[in-house]
Every structure is written in C-alpha cells, then in structure tokens.
mmCIF file of C-alpha atoms in Angstrom:
data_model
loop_
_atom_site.group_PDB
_atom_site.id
_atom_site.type_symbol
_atom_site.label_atom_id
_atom_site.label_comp_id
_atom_site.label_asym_id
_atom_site.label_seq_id
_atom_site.Cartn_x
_atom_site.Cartn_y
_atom_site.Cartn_z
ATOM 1 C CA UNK D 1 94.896 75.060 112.021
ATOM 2 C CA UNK D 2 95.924 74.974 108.428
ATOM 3 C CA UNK D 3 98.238 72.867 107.248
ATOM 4 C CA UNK D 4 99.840 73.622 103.594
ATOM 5 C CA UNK D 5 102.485 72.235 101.460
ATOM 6 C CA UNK D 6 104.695 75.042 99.621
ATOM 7 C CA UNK D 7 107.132 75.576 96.888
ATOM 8 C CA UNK D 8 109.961 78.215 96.733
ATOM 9 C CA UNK D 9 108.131 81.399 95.974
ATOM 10 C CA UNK D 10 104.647 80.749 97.059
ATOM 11 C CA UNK D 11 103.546 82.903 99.522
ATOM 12 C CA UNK D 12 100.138 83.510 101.838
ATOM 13 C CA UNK D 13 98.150 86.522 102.114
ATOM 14 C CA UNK D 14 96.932 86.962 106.295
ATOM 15 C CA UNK D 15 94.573 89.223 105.991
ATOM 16 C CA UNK D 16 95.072 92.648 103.896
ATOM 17 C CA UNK D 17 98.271 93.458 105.708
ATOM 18 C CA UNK D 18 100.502 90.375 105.896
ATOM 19 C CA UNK D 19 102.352 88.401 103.315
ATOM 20 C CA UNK D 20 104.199 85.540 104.221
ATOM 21 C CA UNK D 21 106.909 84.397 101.620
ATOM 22 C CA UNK D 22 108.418 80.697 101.401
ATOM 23 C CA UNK D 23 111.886 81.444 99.786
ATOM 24 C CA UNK D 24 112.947 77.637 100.140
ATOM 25 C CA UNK D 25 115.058 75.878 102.628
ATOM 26 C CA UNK D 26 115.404 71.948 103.312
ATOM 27 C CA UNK D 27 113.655 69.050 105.366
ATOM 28 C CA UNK D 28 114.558 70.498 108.718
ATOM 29 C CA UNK D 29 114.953 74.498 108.195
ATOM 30 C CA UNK D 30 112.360 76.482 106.275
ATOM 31 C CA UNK D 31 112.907 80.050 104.575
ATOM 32 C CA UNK D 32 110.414 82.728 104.843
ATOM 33 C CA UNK D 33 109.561 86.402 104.613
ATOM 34 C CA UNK D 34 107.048 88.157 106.680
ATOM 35 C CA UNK D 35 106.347 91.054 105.048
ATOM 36 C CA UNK D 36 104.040 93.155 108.223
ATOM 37 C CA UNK D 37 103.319 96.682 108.927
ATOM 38 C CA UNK D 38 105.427 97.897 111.675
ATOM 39 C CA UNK D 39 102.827 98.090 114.515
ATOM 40 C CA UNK D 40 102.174 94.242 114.175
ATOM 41 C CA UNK D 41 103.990 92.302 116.582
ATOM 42 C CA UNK D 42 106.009 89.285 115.124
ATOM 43 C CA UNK D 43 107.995 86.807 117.601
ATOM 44 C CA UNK D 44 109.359 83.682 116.885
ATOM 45 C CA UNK D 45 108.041 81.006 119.361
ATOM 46 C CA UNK D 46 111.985 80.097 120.894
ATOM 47 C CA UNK D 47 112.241 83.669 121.984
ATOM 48 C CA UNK D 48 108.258 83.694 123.952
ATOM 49 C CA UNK D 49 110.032 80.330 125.225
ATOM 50 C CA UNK D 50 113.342 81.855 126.698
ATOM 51 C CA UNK D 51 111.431 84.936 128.156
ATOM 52 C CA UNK D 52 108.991 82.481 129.410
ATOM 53 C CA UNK D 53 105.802 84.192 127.835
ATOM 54 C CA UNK D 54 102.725 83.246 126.411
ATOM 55 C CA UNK D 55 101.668 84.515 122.717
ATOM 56 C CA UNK D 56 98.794 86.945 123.830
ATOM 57 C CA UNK D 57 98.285 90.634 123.006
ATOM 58 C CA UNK D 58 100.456 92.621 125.717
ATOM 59 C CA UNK D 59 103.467 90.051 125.633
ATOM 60 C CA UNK D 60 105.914 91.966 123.220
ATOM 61 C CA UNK D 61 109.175 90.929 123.083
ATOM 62 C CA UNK D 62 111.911 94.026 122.059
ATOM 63 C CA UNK D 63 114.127 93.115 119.425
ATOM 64 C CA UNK D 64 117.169 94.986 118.270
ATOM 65 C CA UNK D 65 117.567 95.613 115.000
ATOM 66 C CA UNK D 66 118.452 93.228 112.896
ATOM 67 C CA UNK D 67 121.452 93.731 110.431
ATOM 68 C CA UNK D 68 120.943 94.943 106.645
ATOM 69 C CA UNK D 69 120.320 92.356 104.143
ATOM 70 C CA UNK D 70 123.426 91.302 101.979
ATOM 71 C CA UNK D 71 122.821 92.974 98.307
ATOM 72 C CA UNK D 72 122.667 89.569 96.914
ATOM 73 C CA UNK D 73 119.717 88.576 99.436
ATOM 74 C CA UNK D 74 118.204 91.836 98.436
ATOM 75 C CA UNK D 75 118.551 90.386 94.829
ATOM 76 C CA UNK D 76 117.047 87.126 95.452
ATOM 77 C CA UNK D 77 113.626 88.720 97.167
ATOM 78 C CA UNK D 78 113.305 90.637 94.674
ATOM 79 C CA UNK D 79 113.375 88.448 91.943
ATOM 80 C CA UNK D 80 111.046 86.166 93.756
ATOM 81 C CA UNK D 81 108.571 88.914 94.138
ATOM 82 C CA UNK D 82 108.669 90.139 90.986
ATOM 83 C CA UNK D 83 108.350 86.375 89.680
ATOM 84 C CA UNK D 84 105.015 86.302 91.482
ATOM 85 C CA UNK D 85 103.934 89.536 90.220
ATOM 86 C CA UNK D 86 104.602 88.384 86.709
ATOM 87 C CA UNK D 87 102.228 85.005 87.218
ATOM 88 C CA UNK D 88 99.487 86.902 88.856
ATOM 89 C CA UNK D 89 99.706 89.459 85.794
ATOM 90 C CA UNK D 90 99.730 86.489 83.677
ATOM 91 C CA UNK D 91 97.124 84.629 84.926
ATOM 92 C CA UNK D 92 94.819 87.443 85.742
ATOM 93 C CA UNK D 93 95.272 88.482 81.520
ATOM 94 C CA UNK D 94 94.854 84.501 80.711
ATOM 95 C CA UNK D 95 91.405 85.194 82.557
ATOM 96 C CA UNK D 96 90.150 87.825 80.965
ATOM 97 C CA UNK D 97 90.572 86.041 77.677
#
C-alpha cells in the first residue's frame, strides 16, 4: 500500500498505460482523472459494494455512459495537463544543462 500526499495537478503514472490526475478537491472529497485504455476495467469501490462484488478479474460492473464534460471542465484538464507538460519539458532541459 502506498500512501502519498498530493497537490492540484500532480498526477501518478500505473504502469505504461494509466495516469491518474489529482485536479484538487477539499478535506473530505478528492478530484481525480483516470486517464485508462478502454479495455481496463475501472469501478469505484461504492458501486462493487451495492452489486455486492468483490474487486477480482471477472467482476465487471456495466456502466452507462457518462455525460460530456462541460467546455469549461474540458478547459481546466487541459490546462492542467499542459501545465505538467511544460514542467517536465522544463525540468528535463534544466537537466541536460
């Protein structure tokens, strides 16, 4: 088990294919983006709880679609993306100096 403190922004790498991104939130409620290839399998623990299933391979739970993103939410990620994409670039040419 890991256990991390974040800011707004930060994000983790799982593996090659997952990026989890903490976009903020408060004391009780945390933000994030999971950013996952289609064919993973992402469920919150509350809904395994209400369908009464364990979190092994084989227990998918169907989810509808969710709604589109409002334009300004589409804003916001992407300014906190490209945010971190301009520190890595800046640190990475910091480096090679």
């Amino acid at each position: 088990m890991l256990k991390l403190t974040v800011k707004a922004g930060e994000y983790l790498l799982v593996g090659d294919e997952v990026k989890v991104v903490f976009t903020g939130g408060s004391s009780n409620n945390l933000h994030v983006l999971v950013d996952a290839p289609k064919s993973m399998n992402i469920v919150r623990s509350t809904a395994l709880e209400k369908y009464g299933m364990a979190a092994e391979p084989g227990n998918e739970v169907k989810h509808h679609r969710d709604k589109e993103l409002s334009p300004e939410a589409k804003e916001k990620i992407k300014a906190i993306l490209m945010e971190e994409r301009r520190k890595t670039r800046k640190q990475k040419n910091n480096s090679r100096e």
